[in-house]
Coordinates of C-alpha atoms and ligand atoms in Angstrom, one line a residue:
M1 CA 213.6 83.2 118.4
K2 CA 211.8 82.0 121.5
P3 CA 209.1 79.3 121.1
V4 CA 206.4 81.8 122.1
E5 CA 207.6 84.3 119.5
R6 CA 207.6 81.6 116.8
W7 CA 204.0 80.6 117.7
V8 CA 202.8 84.2 117.6
E9 CA 204.4 84.7 114.2
E10 CA 202.8 81.5 113.0
V11 CA 199.3 82.3 114.0
A12 CA 199.6 86.0 112.9
A13 CA 200.3 84.7 109.4
T14 CA 196.8 83.3 109.4
L15 CA 195.0 85.9 111.4
L16 CA 196.5 88.8 109.4
P17 CA 196.2 91.6 112.1
D18 CA 197.1 95.1 111.3
R19 CA 199.3 95.3 114.4
V20 CA 200.8 92.9 116.9
S21 CA 201.0 94.2 120.5
W22 CA 202.8 92.3 123.3
C23 CA 201.1 93.1 126.6
D24 CA 203.2 93.9 129.6
G25 CA 200.3 94.1 132.0
G26 CA 201.3 97.6 133.2
D27 CA 199.2 100.5 134.2
A28 CA 200.1 102.7 131.2
E29 CA 199.2 99.9 128.8
N30 CA 195.8 99.4 130.6
A31 CA 195.1 103.1 130.6
R32 CA 195.7 103.2 126.8
L33 CA 193.4 100.2 126.2
V34 CA 190.7 101.7 128.4
E35 CA 190.9 105.0 126.6
G36 CA 190.5 103.2 123.2
M37 CA 187.5 101.2 124.5
L38 CA 185.8 104.3 125.9
A39 CA 186.3 106.0 122.5
D40 CA 184.8 103.1 120.5
G41 CA 182.0 102.3 122.9
T42 CA 183.4 98.9 124.1
L43 CA 183.4 100.4 127.6
H44 CA 181.3 103.1 129.2
A45 CA 182.7 105.1 132.1
L46 CA 180.7 104.8 135.4
D47 CA 180.1 107.5 138.0
P48 CA 183.6 108.4 139.3
R49 CA 182.1 109.4 142.6
T50 CA 180.2 106.3 143.6
A51 CA 182.0 103.8 141.3
P52 CA 185.6 105.0 140.9
G53 CA 187.6 103.2 138.3
C54 CA 184.6 101.2 137.2
Y55 CA 183.4 100.5 133.6
L56 CA 180.5 99.0 132.0
H57 CA 180.8 96.6 129.0
R58 CA 177.7 95.6 127.1
S59 CA 178.2 92.3 125.2
H60 CA 176.4 91.3 122.0
P61 CA 172.9 90.2 123.0
T62 CA 173.5 86.7 121.7
D63 CA 176.8 86.5 123.6
V64 CA 175.9 86.6 127.3
A65 CA 176.8 83.2 128.8
R66 CA 179.0 80.2 128.2
T67 CA 177.8 78.2 125.2
E68 CA 178.2 74.6 126.2
H69 CA 176.8 73.2 123.0
L70 CA 179.5 75.0 121.0
T71 CA 182.3 73.9 123.3
F72 CA 184.3 70.9 122.1
I73 CA 187.0 68.5 123.2
A74 CA 189.1 67.6 120.2
S75 CA 190.9 64.5 121.2
P76 CA 191.9 62.1 118.4
A77 CA 189.5 59.5 119.8
R78 CA 185.9 60.3 120.7
E79 CA 186.2 58.0 123.7
A80 CA 188.8 60.2 125.2
A81 CA 186.3 63.0 125.4
G82 CA 183.7 60.7 126.8
P83 CA 179.9 60.8 126.7
T84 CA 179.4 64.1 128.5
N85 CA 181.6 66.3 126.3
N86 CA 180.9 67.4 122.7
W87 CA 183.6 65.9 120.6
M88 CA 185.2 67.0 117.4
S89 CA 188.1 65.3 115.7
P90 CA 191.2 67.4 115.4
A91 CA 190.9 67.0 111.6
E92 CA 187.3 68.3 111.6
A93 CA 188.4 71.2 113.8
R94 CA 191.1 72.1 111.3
Q95 CA 188.5 71.9 108.5
R96 CA 185.6 73.7 110.2
V97 CA 187.1 76.0 112.8
W98 CA 190.6 76.9 111.6
P99 CA 189.2 78.7 108.5
L100 CA 187.3 81.0 110.8
F101 CA 190.6 82.4 112.0
A102 CA 191.8 83.2 108.4
G103 CA 192.1 86.9 108.1
A104 CA 189.9 87.3 111.2
M105 CA 192.1 90.1 112.6
K106 CA 192.3 92.2 109.4
G107 CA 191.9 95.8 110.5
R108 CA 192.4 94.8 114.2
T109 CA 195.2 94.6 116.7
L110 CA 196.5 91.2 117.7
Y111 CA 197.2 91.3 121.5
V112 CA 199.6 88.8 122.9
V113 CA 198.5 88.1 126.5
P114 CA 201.1 86.1 128.5
Y115 CA 199.7 85.0 131.8
V116 CA 200.4 82.8 134.9
M117 CA 197.8 80.7 136.5
G118 CA 198.8 80.1 140.1
P119 CA 200.3 82.2 142.9
P120 CA 203.6 83.9 142.2
G121 CA 206.6 81.7 142.8
S122 CA 204.4 78.6 143.3
P123 CA 205.8 75.3 142.0
F124 CA 202.3 74.6 140.8
A125 CA 201.9 77.8 138.7
R126 CA 201.5 77.3 134.9
V127 CA 201.9 79.7 132.0
G128 CA 199.4 80.3 129.2
V129 CA 199.6 82.7 126.3
E130 CA 196.4 84.0 124.8
V131 CA 196.3 85.8 121.4
T132 CA 193.2 87.9 121.1
D133 CA 191.7 90.7 119.1
S134 CA 189.5 91.9 122.0
P135 CA 190.9 94.7 124.3
Y136 CA 188.1 93.8 126.8
V137 CA 189.6 90.4 127.0
V138 CA 193.0 91.9 127.6
A139 CA 191.7 94.2 130.4
S140 CA 189.8 91.3 131.9
M141 CA 192.8 88.9 131.8
R142 CA 194.9 91.5 133.5
I143 CA 192.4 91.3 136.4
M144 CA 191.8 87.5 136.4
T145 CA 195.4 86.3 136.0
R146 CA 199.0 87.5 136.7
M147 CA 199.4 88.9 133.2
G148 CA 202.2 90.4 131.2
R149 CA 205.9 90.7 131.9
V150 CA 205.7 88.4 135.0
A151 CA 204.5 85.6 132.7
L152 CA 207.1 86.1 130.0
D153 CA 209.8 86.2 132.7
Q154 CA 208.5 82.9 134.2
L155 CA 208.4 81.4 130.7
G156 CA 211.8 82.5 129.4
S157 CA 212.7 80.5 126.4
S158 CA 210.7 77.4 127.5
E159 CA 208.1 75.7 125.3
D160 CA 206.0 74.9 128.3
F161 CA 203.0 77.1 127.9
V162 CA 199.4 76.6 126.9
P163 CA 198.7 78.5 123.7
G164 CA 195.2 79.9 123.3
L165 CA 193.9 81.5 120.1
H166 CA 191.0 83.8 120.5
S167 CA 189.2 86.0 118.0
L168 CA 185.8 87.7 118.3
G169 CA 185.3 86.7 114.7
D170 CA 181.9 88.1 113.7
L171 CA 180.3 87.2 117.0
S172 CA 177.8 85.0 115.2
P173 CA 176.6 81.9 117.2
D174 CA 176.7 80.1 113.9
R175 CA 180.4 80.6 113.7
R176 CA 181.2 80.2 117.4
F177 CA 183.4 77.4 118.6
I178 CA 185.4 76.8 121.8
V179 CA 187.7 73.9 121.0
H180 CA 190.2 72.3 123.3
F181 CA 193.0 70.0 122.2
P182 CA 194.0 68.2 125.5
E183 CA 196.8 66.1 123.9
E184 CA 198.5 69.2 122.5
R185 CA 197.4 71.4 125.4
R186 CA 196.1 74.1 123.1
I187 CA 192.8 76.1 122.9
W188 CA 190.9 77.8 120.0
S189 CA 188.0 80.1 120.7
V190 CA 186.2 82.1 118.0
G191 CA 183.0 84.0 117.8
S192 CA 182.4 85.0 121.4
G193 CA 183.7 87.7 123.7
Y194 CA 181.9 86.4 126.8
G195 CA 184.1 85.6 129.9
G196 CA 184.0 81.8 130.2
N197 CA 184.3 81.5 126.4
A198 CA 187.0 84.2 125.9
L199 CA 189.1 84.6 129.0
L200 CA 191.0 81.5 128.1
G201 CA 192.9 81.2 131.4
K202 CA 189.7 80.4 133.3
K203 CA 187.5 77.5 132.2
C204 CA 189.4 76.6 129.1
F205 CA 192.9 76.3 130.7
A206 CA 192.5 76.2 134.4
L207 CA 189.7 73.5 134.2
R208 CA 189.5 71.7 130.8
I209 CA 193.2 71.6 129.8
A210 CA 194.4 71.5 133.5
S211 CA 192.1 68.6 134.3
T212 CA 193.9 66.5 131.7
M213 CA 197.3 67.7 132.9
A214 CA 196.2 66.8 136.4
R215 CA 195.2 63.3 135.4
D216 CA 198.6 62.7 133.8
Q217 CA 200.5 64.3 136.7
G218 CA 198.6 63.1 139.8
W219 CA 196.6 66.1 140.9
L220 CA 193.1 67.6 140.4
A221 CA 191.8 70.8 138.7
E222 CA 188.4 71.5 140.2
H223 CA 185.5 73.9 140.0
M224 CA 185.8 74.8 143.6
L225 CA 185.9 77.8 145.9
I226 CA 188.4 77.6 148.7
L227 CA 187.6 79.2 152.1
E228 CA 189.4 79.7 155.3
L229 CA 187.5 79.2 158.6
E230 CA 189.0 80.4 161.8
L231 CA 187.5 79.2 165.0
P232 CA 187.5 81.2 168.3
G233 CA 191.0 80.6 169.7
G234 CA 192.6 80.7 166.3
E235 CA 192.3 77.1 165.0
T236 CA 192.1 77.3 161.2
H237 CA 190.5 75.0 158.6
Y238 CA 190.3 75.2 154.9
L239 CA 187.4 73.9 152.8
G240 CA 187.0 73.4 149.1
A241 CA 183.5 73.5 147.8
A242 CA 182.2 72.5 144.3
F243 CA 178.9 73.9 143.2
P244 CA 177.6 74.4 139.7
S245 CA 177.9 77.8 138.1
A246 CA 175.7 80.5 139.7
C247 CA 174.8 78.4 142.8
G248 CA 176.5 80.6 145.4
K249 CA 180.2 79.8 145.4
T250 CA 181.2 83.4 145.6
N251 CA 178.7 84.1 148.4
L252 CA 180.0 81.2 150.4
A253 CA 183.6 82.0 149.8
M254 CA 183.0 85.6 151.2
L255 CA 180.5 84.6 153.9
V256 CA 179.8 87.0 156.7
S257 CA 178.0 85.5 159.6
P258 CA 176.3 86.6 162.8
P259 CA 178.5 84.1 164.8
A260 CA 181.4 86.2 163.6
A261 CA 180.8 88.2 166.7
Q262 CA 181.7 85.1 168.7
G263 CA 185.1 84.9 167.0
Y264 CA 184.4 82.8 163.9
K265 CA 186.0 84.3 160.8
V266 CA 185.6 83.2 157.2
R267 CA 188.2 84.4 154.7
T268 CA 188.4 83.9 151.0
V269 CA 191.1 82.0 149.2
G270 CA 189.3 81.5 145.9
D271 CA 185.7 81.6 144.5
D272 CA 185.7 79.4 141.5
I273 CA 188.7 77.2 140.7
A274 CA 191.0 75.1 142.9
W275 CA 194.1 73.1 141.9
L276 CA 194.5 70.3 144.4
R277 CA 197.6 68.2 145.1
P278 CA 198.6 65.5 147.6
G279 CA 201.2 66.9 150.0
H280 CA 204.1 65.1 151.6
D281 CA 202.0 65.1 154.8
G282 CA 199.3 63.0 153.2
R283 CA 196.8 65.9 153.1
L284 CA 195.3 67.5 150.0
W285 CA 196.6 71.0 149.3
A286 CA 194.8 73.6 147.3
V287 CA 195.8 76.7 145.4
N288 CA 193.6 79.2 143.6
P289 CA 195.1 79.6 140.2
E290 CA 193.2 82.9 139.5
A291 CA 193.9 86.5 140.6
G292 CA 190.4 87.8 140.3
F293 CA 186.7 87.1 140.5
F294 CA 184.3 86.9 137.6
G295 CA 181.2 86.7 139.6
V296 CA 177.4 86.8 139.0
V297 CA 176.2 90.3 139.8
P298 CA 172.4 90.0 140.4
G299 CA 171.7 89.0 144.0
T300 CA 174.9 90.6 145.3
G301 CA 173.7 92.9 148.0
P302 CA 174.3 94.0 151.6
A303 CA 172.4 91.1 153.1
T304 CA 173.7 88.4 150.7
N305 CA 177.3 89.3 150.2
P306 CA 178.6 92.5 151.8
N307 CA 182.2 91.5 151.1
A308 CA 181.5 91.2 147.3
L309 CA 179.7 94.5 147.4
A310 CA 182.7 96.2 149.0
T311 CA 185.0 94.4 146.6
I312 CA 183.2 95.7 143.5
S313 CA 182.8 99.3 144.8
H314 CA 185.8 100.4 142.8
D315 CA 188.1 99.3 139.9
T316 CA 185.7 96.8 138.5
I317 CA 184.5 95.9 135.0
F318 CA 180.8 95.3 135.0
T319 CA 179.4 93.4 132.0
N320 CA 175.7 93.6 131.2
V321 CA 174.4 95.3 134.3
A322 CA 171.8 98.1 134.2
V323 CA 172.9 101.7 134.6
S324 CA 171.4 105.1 135.7
P325 CA 171.8 108.1 133.4
G326 CA 174.5 109.3 135.8
G327 CA 176.5 106.1 135.4
I328 CA 175.5 104.3 138.7
P329 CA 175.5 100.6 138.0
W330 CA 172.3 98.8 139.2
W331 CA 171.1 95.2 139.4
E332 CA 168.4 93.2 141.0
G333 CA 169.3 92.4 144.6
K334 CA 171.6 95.4 145.0
G335 CA 169.5 96.4 147.9
Q336 CA 168.6 99.8 146.5
D337 CA 165.6 100.9 144.5
P338 CA 166.2 101.3 140.8
P339 CA 167.3 104.8 140.0
A340 CA 165.0 107.0 137.8
G341 CA 165.7 106.7 134.0
L342 CA 167.4 103.4 134.4
L343 CA 168.8 101.8 131.2
D344 CA 168.7 98.0 131.0
W345 CA 171.7 95.8 130.2
Q346 CA 171.3 96.5 126.5
G347 CA 171.2 100.3 127.1
R348 CA 167.5 100.6 126.5
P349 CA 165.2 102.6 128.8
W350 CA 163.9 100.0 131.4
D351 CA 160.1 99.9 131.6
G352 CA 160.1 98.0 134.9
S353 CA 159.2 94.6 133.5
G354 CA 161.6 91.8 133.3
M355 CA 165.2 92.0 134.6
A356 CA 167.1 95.3 134.1
A357 CA 170.5 93.6 134.6
H358 CA 171.0 90.4 132.6
P359 CA 170.6 87.4 134.9
N360 CA 174.2 86.4 134.0
S361 CA 175.6 89.9 134.3
R362 CA 179.1 89.8 135.8
F363 CA 181.8 91.6 137.7
T364 CA 185.4 91.3 136.9
V365 CA 187.5 92.4 139.9
A366 CA 190.9 91.8 141.5
A367 CA 190.8 89.4 144.4
R368 CA 193.1 91.6 146.4
Q369 CA 190.3 94.1 146.7
C370 CA 188.2 91.7 148.7
P371 CA 188.0 92.7 152.4
S372 CA 187.7 89.0 153.4
I373 CA 190.7 87.8 151.3
S374 CA 192.9 85.4 153.3
P375 CA 196.5 86.3 154.0
R376 CA 197.3 82.9 152.6
W377 CA 195.5 83.3 149.3
E378 CA 198.7 83.5 147.4
D379 CA 200.6 81.0 149.5
P380 CA 202.9 79.3 146.9
Q381 CA 202.3 75.9 148.6
G382 CA 198.5 76.4 148.9
V383 CA 196.4 75.5 151.9
P384 CA 195.6 72.0 153.4
L385 CA 191.9 71.0 153.0
S386 CA 190.0 69.7 156.0
A387 CA 186.9 69.1 154.0
I388 CA 185.5 69.0 150.5
V389 CA 181.9 70.1 150.0
F390 CA 179.8 69.2 147.0
G391 CA 176.5 70.9 146.5
G392 CA 173.7 71.5 144.1
R393 CA 170.5 73.4 143.7
R394 CA 167.7 71.0 144.5
A395 CA 164.2 72.0 145.5
R396 CA 163.7 68.4 146.8
V397 CA 165.6 65.2 147.5
A398 CA 168.9 66.4 149.0
P399 CA 168.9 67.4 152.7
L400 CA 170.7 70.5 154.0
V401 CA 173.9 68.6 154.6
F402 CA 175.2 65.0 154.8
Q403 CA 178.6 63.5 155.1
S404 CA 180.0 60.6 153.1
R405 CA 181.2 57.5 154.9
D406 CA 184.7 57.7 153.4
W407 CA 186.6 58.9 150.4
Q408 CA 185.2 56.3 148.0
H409 CA 181.7 57.1 149.1
G410 CA 182.5 60.8 148.8
V411 CA 183.5 60.3 145.2
F412 CA 180.1 58.6 144.6
V413 CA 178.4 61.5 146.2
G414 CA 180.3 63.9 144.0
A415 CA 179.8 61.8 140.9
T416 CA 176.0 61.6 141.4
M417 CA 175.4 65.3 142.2
G418 CA 172.3 66.7 140.6
S419 CA 171.5 70.4 140.2
E420 CA 169.0 72.7 138.5
T421 CA 170.5 74.6 135.6
T422 CA 171.1 78.3 135.9
A423 CA 171.6 81.3 133.6
A424 CA 175.4 80.8 133.6
T425 CA 175.0 78.8 130.4
T426 CA 172.7 79.2 127.5
G427 CA 169.7 76.8 127.5
R428 CA 166.8 76.1 129.8
V429 CA 167.0 77.2 133.4
G430 CA 165.7 75.1 136.3
V431 CA 165.9 71.6 134.9
V432 CA 167.7 69.0 137.0
R433 CA 170.8 67.6 135.4
R434 CA 173.6 65.4 136.7
D435 CA 176.6 67.6 137.2
P436 CA 179.4 65.5 138.8
M437 CA 181.7 67.5 141.0
A438 CA 180.2 70.6 139.3
M439 CA 182.6 69.7 136.4
L440 CA 180.1 68.5 133.8
P441 CA 181.0 71.5 131.4
F442 CA 184.6 71.6 132.5
C443 CA 186.2 68.1 132.5
G444 CA 188.6 67.9 129.6
Y445 CA 188.5 64.1 129.3
N446 CA 186.2 61.1 129.8
M447 CA 184.4 61.6 133.0
G448 CA 184.4 57.9 133.8
D449 CA 188.2 58.1 133.8
Y450 CA 187.9 61.3 135.9
F451 CA 186.0 59.4 138.6
G452 CA 188.7 56.7 138.5
H453 CA 191.4 59.4 138.9
W454 CA 189.6 60.8 142.0
L455 CA 189.4 57.3 143.5
E456 CA 193.1 56.7 142.8
L457 CA 194.2 60.1 144.1
G458 CA 192.3 59.4 147.3
R459 CA 194.2 56.2 147.8
S460 CA 197.4 58.2 147.9
L461 CA 196.1 60.4 150.8
A462 CA 197.0 59.3 154.3
R463 CA 194.8 62.1 155.7
P464 CA 192.1 62.8 153.1
P465 CA 189.6 65.6 153.6
A466 CA 186.2 64.6 154.8
V467 CA 183.6 64.8 152.0
F468 CA 180.2 66.5 152.5
H469 CA 177.2 67.4 150.4
V470 CA 175.0 70.5 150.9
N471 CA 171.8 71.8 149.5
W472 CA 170.8 75.3 150.5
F473 CA 167.8 75.3 148.2
R474 CA 165.2 72.9 149.6
T475 CA 161.7 74.3 149.3
D476 CA 158.5 73.6 151.2
A477 CA 155.1 72.6 149.8
A478 CA 154.4 76.2 148.9
G479 CA 157.7 76.4 146.9
R480 CA 159.4 78.7 149.4
L481 CA 163.1 78.2 150.3
V482 CA 163.2 76.8 153.8
W483 CA 166.9 77.5 154.8
P484 CA 167.8 81.1 155.1
G485 CA 171.2 80.5 153.5
F486 CA 174.0 83.1 153.1
G487 CA 175.6 83.9 156.6
D488 CA 173.7 81.2 158.3
N489 CA 175.5 78.6 156.1
L490 CA 178.3 79.0 158.7
R491 CA 176.2 76.8 161.0
V492 CA 176.5 74.0 158.5
L493 CA 180.2 74.5 158.1
L494 CA 180.7 74.4 161.8
W495 CA 178.9 71.0 162.0
M496 CA 181.3 69.8 159.3
I497 CA 184.3 70.9 161.3
E498 CA 182.9 69.1 164.4
R499 CA 182.7 66.0 162.3
V500 CA 186.2 66.5 161.0
K501 CA 187.4 66.6 164.6
G502 CA 185.5 63.3 165.3
R503 CA 182.7 65.0 167.1
G504 CA 179.3 66.3 166.0
G505 CA 176.2 64.1 166.2
A506 CA 175.1 62.3 163.1
V507 CA 172.6 59.6 162.1
E508 CA 173.4 56.9 159.6
T509 CA 171.1 57.0 156.6
P510 CA 171.3 55.2 153.2
I511 CA 172.9 58.3 151.6
G512 CA 175.4 59.0 154.4
L513 CA 175.6 60.7 157.7
V514 CA 173.0 63.4 158.4
P515 CA 173.2 65.7 161.5
D516 CA 170.9 64.7 164.3
E517 CA 168.7 67.6 164.9
S518 CA 170.4 68.6 168.2
S519 CA 173.9 68.8 166.8
L520 CA 173.2 71.7 164.4
D521 CA 173.1 75.2 165.9
W522 CA 169.6 76.4 165.0
G523 CA 169.7 79.2 167.7
G524 CA 167.7 82.3 166.7
L525 CA 166.6 80.9 163.4
P526 CA 162.9 81.4 162.6
L527 CA 162.3 77.7 161.8
S528 CA 159.5 75.5 163.0
S529 CA 160.3 71.9 164.1
S530 CA 158.6 70.6 161.0
E531 CA 160.8 72.9 158.8
K532 CA 163.9 71.6 160.6
R533 CA 162.8 68.0 160.0
L534 CA 162.2 68.8 156.3
L535 CA 165.7 70.3 156.0
L536 CA 167.3 67.1 157.4
K537 CA 164.9 64.6 155.9
V538 CA 166.1 61.8 153.7
E539 CA 162.9 60.8 151.9
R540 CA 163.2 57.2 150.9
G541 CA 160.8 57.5 148.0
E542 CA 162.6 60.4 146.5
W543 CA 166.0 58.6 146.8
E544 CA 164.5 55.4 145.3
A545 CA 163.5 57.5 142.3
E546 CA 167.1 58.8 142.0
V547 CA 168.6 55.3 141.7
P548 CA 167.4 54.5 138.1
E549 CA 168.5 58.0 137.0
I550 CA 171.9 57.5 138.5
R551 CA 172.1 54.1 136.9
A552 CA 171.2 55.4 133.5
F553 CA 173.8 58.2 133.9
F554 CA 176.5 55.7 135.0
E555 CA 175.6 53.4 132.0
R556 CA 176.7 56.1 129.6
F557 CA 180.3 55.6 130.7
G558 CA 180.3 51.9 129.8
S559 CA 183.7 50.3 130.7
H560 CA 185.1 53.6 131.8
L561 CA 182.9 53.6 134.9
P562 CA 185.0 52.5 137.9
R563 CA 183.7 49.4 139.6
E564 CA 183.7 51.1 143.0
L565 CA 180.9 53.5 141.8
S566 CA 178.6 50.7 140.6
E567 CA 179.2 49.1 144.0
S568 CA 178.3 52.3 145.8
L569 CA 175.1 52.5 143.8
Q570 CA 174.2 48.9 144.7
T571 CA 174.9 49.6 148.3
L572 CA 172.6 52.7 148.2
E573 CA 169.8 50.6 146.6
R574 CA 170.2 47.9 149.1
D575 CA 170.2 50.3 152.1
L576 CA 167.1 52.1 150.8
A577 CA 165.3 48.8 150.5
T578 CA 166.1 47.8 154.1
V579 CA 165.6 51.1 155.9
T580 CA 162.4 51.4 157.8
A581 CA 160.4 54.2 156.1
Ligands
LIG601 C1 181.8 80.9 135.8 C2 180.9 79.8 135.4 O1 181.8 81.9 135.1 O2 181.0 78.8 136.1 O3 182.5 80.8 136.8 O4 180.1 79.9 134.5
LIG602 MN1 182.5 78.8 137.6

């Protein structure tokens, strides 16, 4: 018996399913699953004329986002999980969580979902196997990963796979746990059918477990989009960008810009996760381990992201959007008036107040459907990064863009990122929290050690990417967003590429290098000179107020905080004190 078969037999003995079904990932299997889900109301068919091959899933109203407070790292020592993760000892997990799996699949089918994270044939691809009782999860994993026979073939009789146990349980938040065992490289998830909690290849494997594998093996697993930027004449650059959930990674990865007419082309390699490795050439190489997009729907429209709109025009699973009586999906920002008789995300007649689609409603769609997908998106070796971009959602403080002075300073910039919370996780929206490298909810080990790993990895790169920070969300005194964003973000990317090439004007500030006003292309933008100044402004008082917050955040890591980061903080403090206001 192969190791994977032995494991399935072992867990089935506890889960007690009525049936075990090994998924091959084929069309016939998917059609059978969809048919069953249409029959039992897990899926609703959408209008075959305007949304061919599309379905709507409504999740339980208490199960609409990742639940970070129910997500745990179960390393034997609390210190290994660090101060930013919820920790549970493996013994406690066995006591509190394992019993929730006992008999959980009685009357249900246990689906075995073998999957590969990483491009086909890539030496960096890794196999996971998810056991689940949710056909919605199976259908979604088929889109988000390379699922089925391909994974079993890659695995053969090896033991080298990440086992993930998932059951919907009774969907009660009181009995919901997402537990990661980094040392054993296994995952348990119970009580949720929501994407980030239940599609175990994504956040659980490709970020939390993979980040610990990456630490041990000398690479990085990051919450980053990867985009390709072709300049007129054909020169091509790749950028990785880490923004917290629901801060525009998908939009940036699929950017369509007015300067496209001049020969600039942006193509998509990935929209959420990047696995990064030092190459023999001293550069940092990136692969997208996923095969699909699980993106935020509201705000996806012809002006904001026409490529995403085209991508999701067919063969897409929508979760928690609104729908017309004729099965036309609708959401805020779609760029169309709401159809008459609209049903909200819970299937109730919408009375026009509040959002009709859930703010965290999602699309699940194959990456190959994206019109802007890069021909290199499945390159087994990945793509070499010219730049890494960190970014947050800050109404104040952070300028539109700045560049770090070097890799070490770039790690400091990433480690001190702040961002306002969004609907992608349960809890209050709009409060600023430190979200280092956008990995706060996704780092599978002590973040202090993670910063150290970033520093060490940089030392091994002869040609490290330049590191930048962006903020598209600065507001004026009236609370209005100043920067138009979306397609115009290309202007900022082009300044970065100029900097990478040793050109592009910049002024030194205590936080790093900010474009001088004349080196950004503002042409045609309806911005006054005071708005331009506001966008690029490094306000000393605001940054002085950041320093104690950063210090308090750093202190949480105790002896795990690399000395280099305390030094960078001291430098910032000193430079702020000496700068002329
Ligand atoms: C996601 C998230 O779903 O970050 O990508 O929440
Ligand atoms: Mn994400």
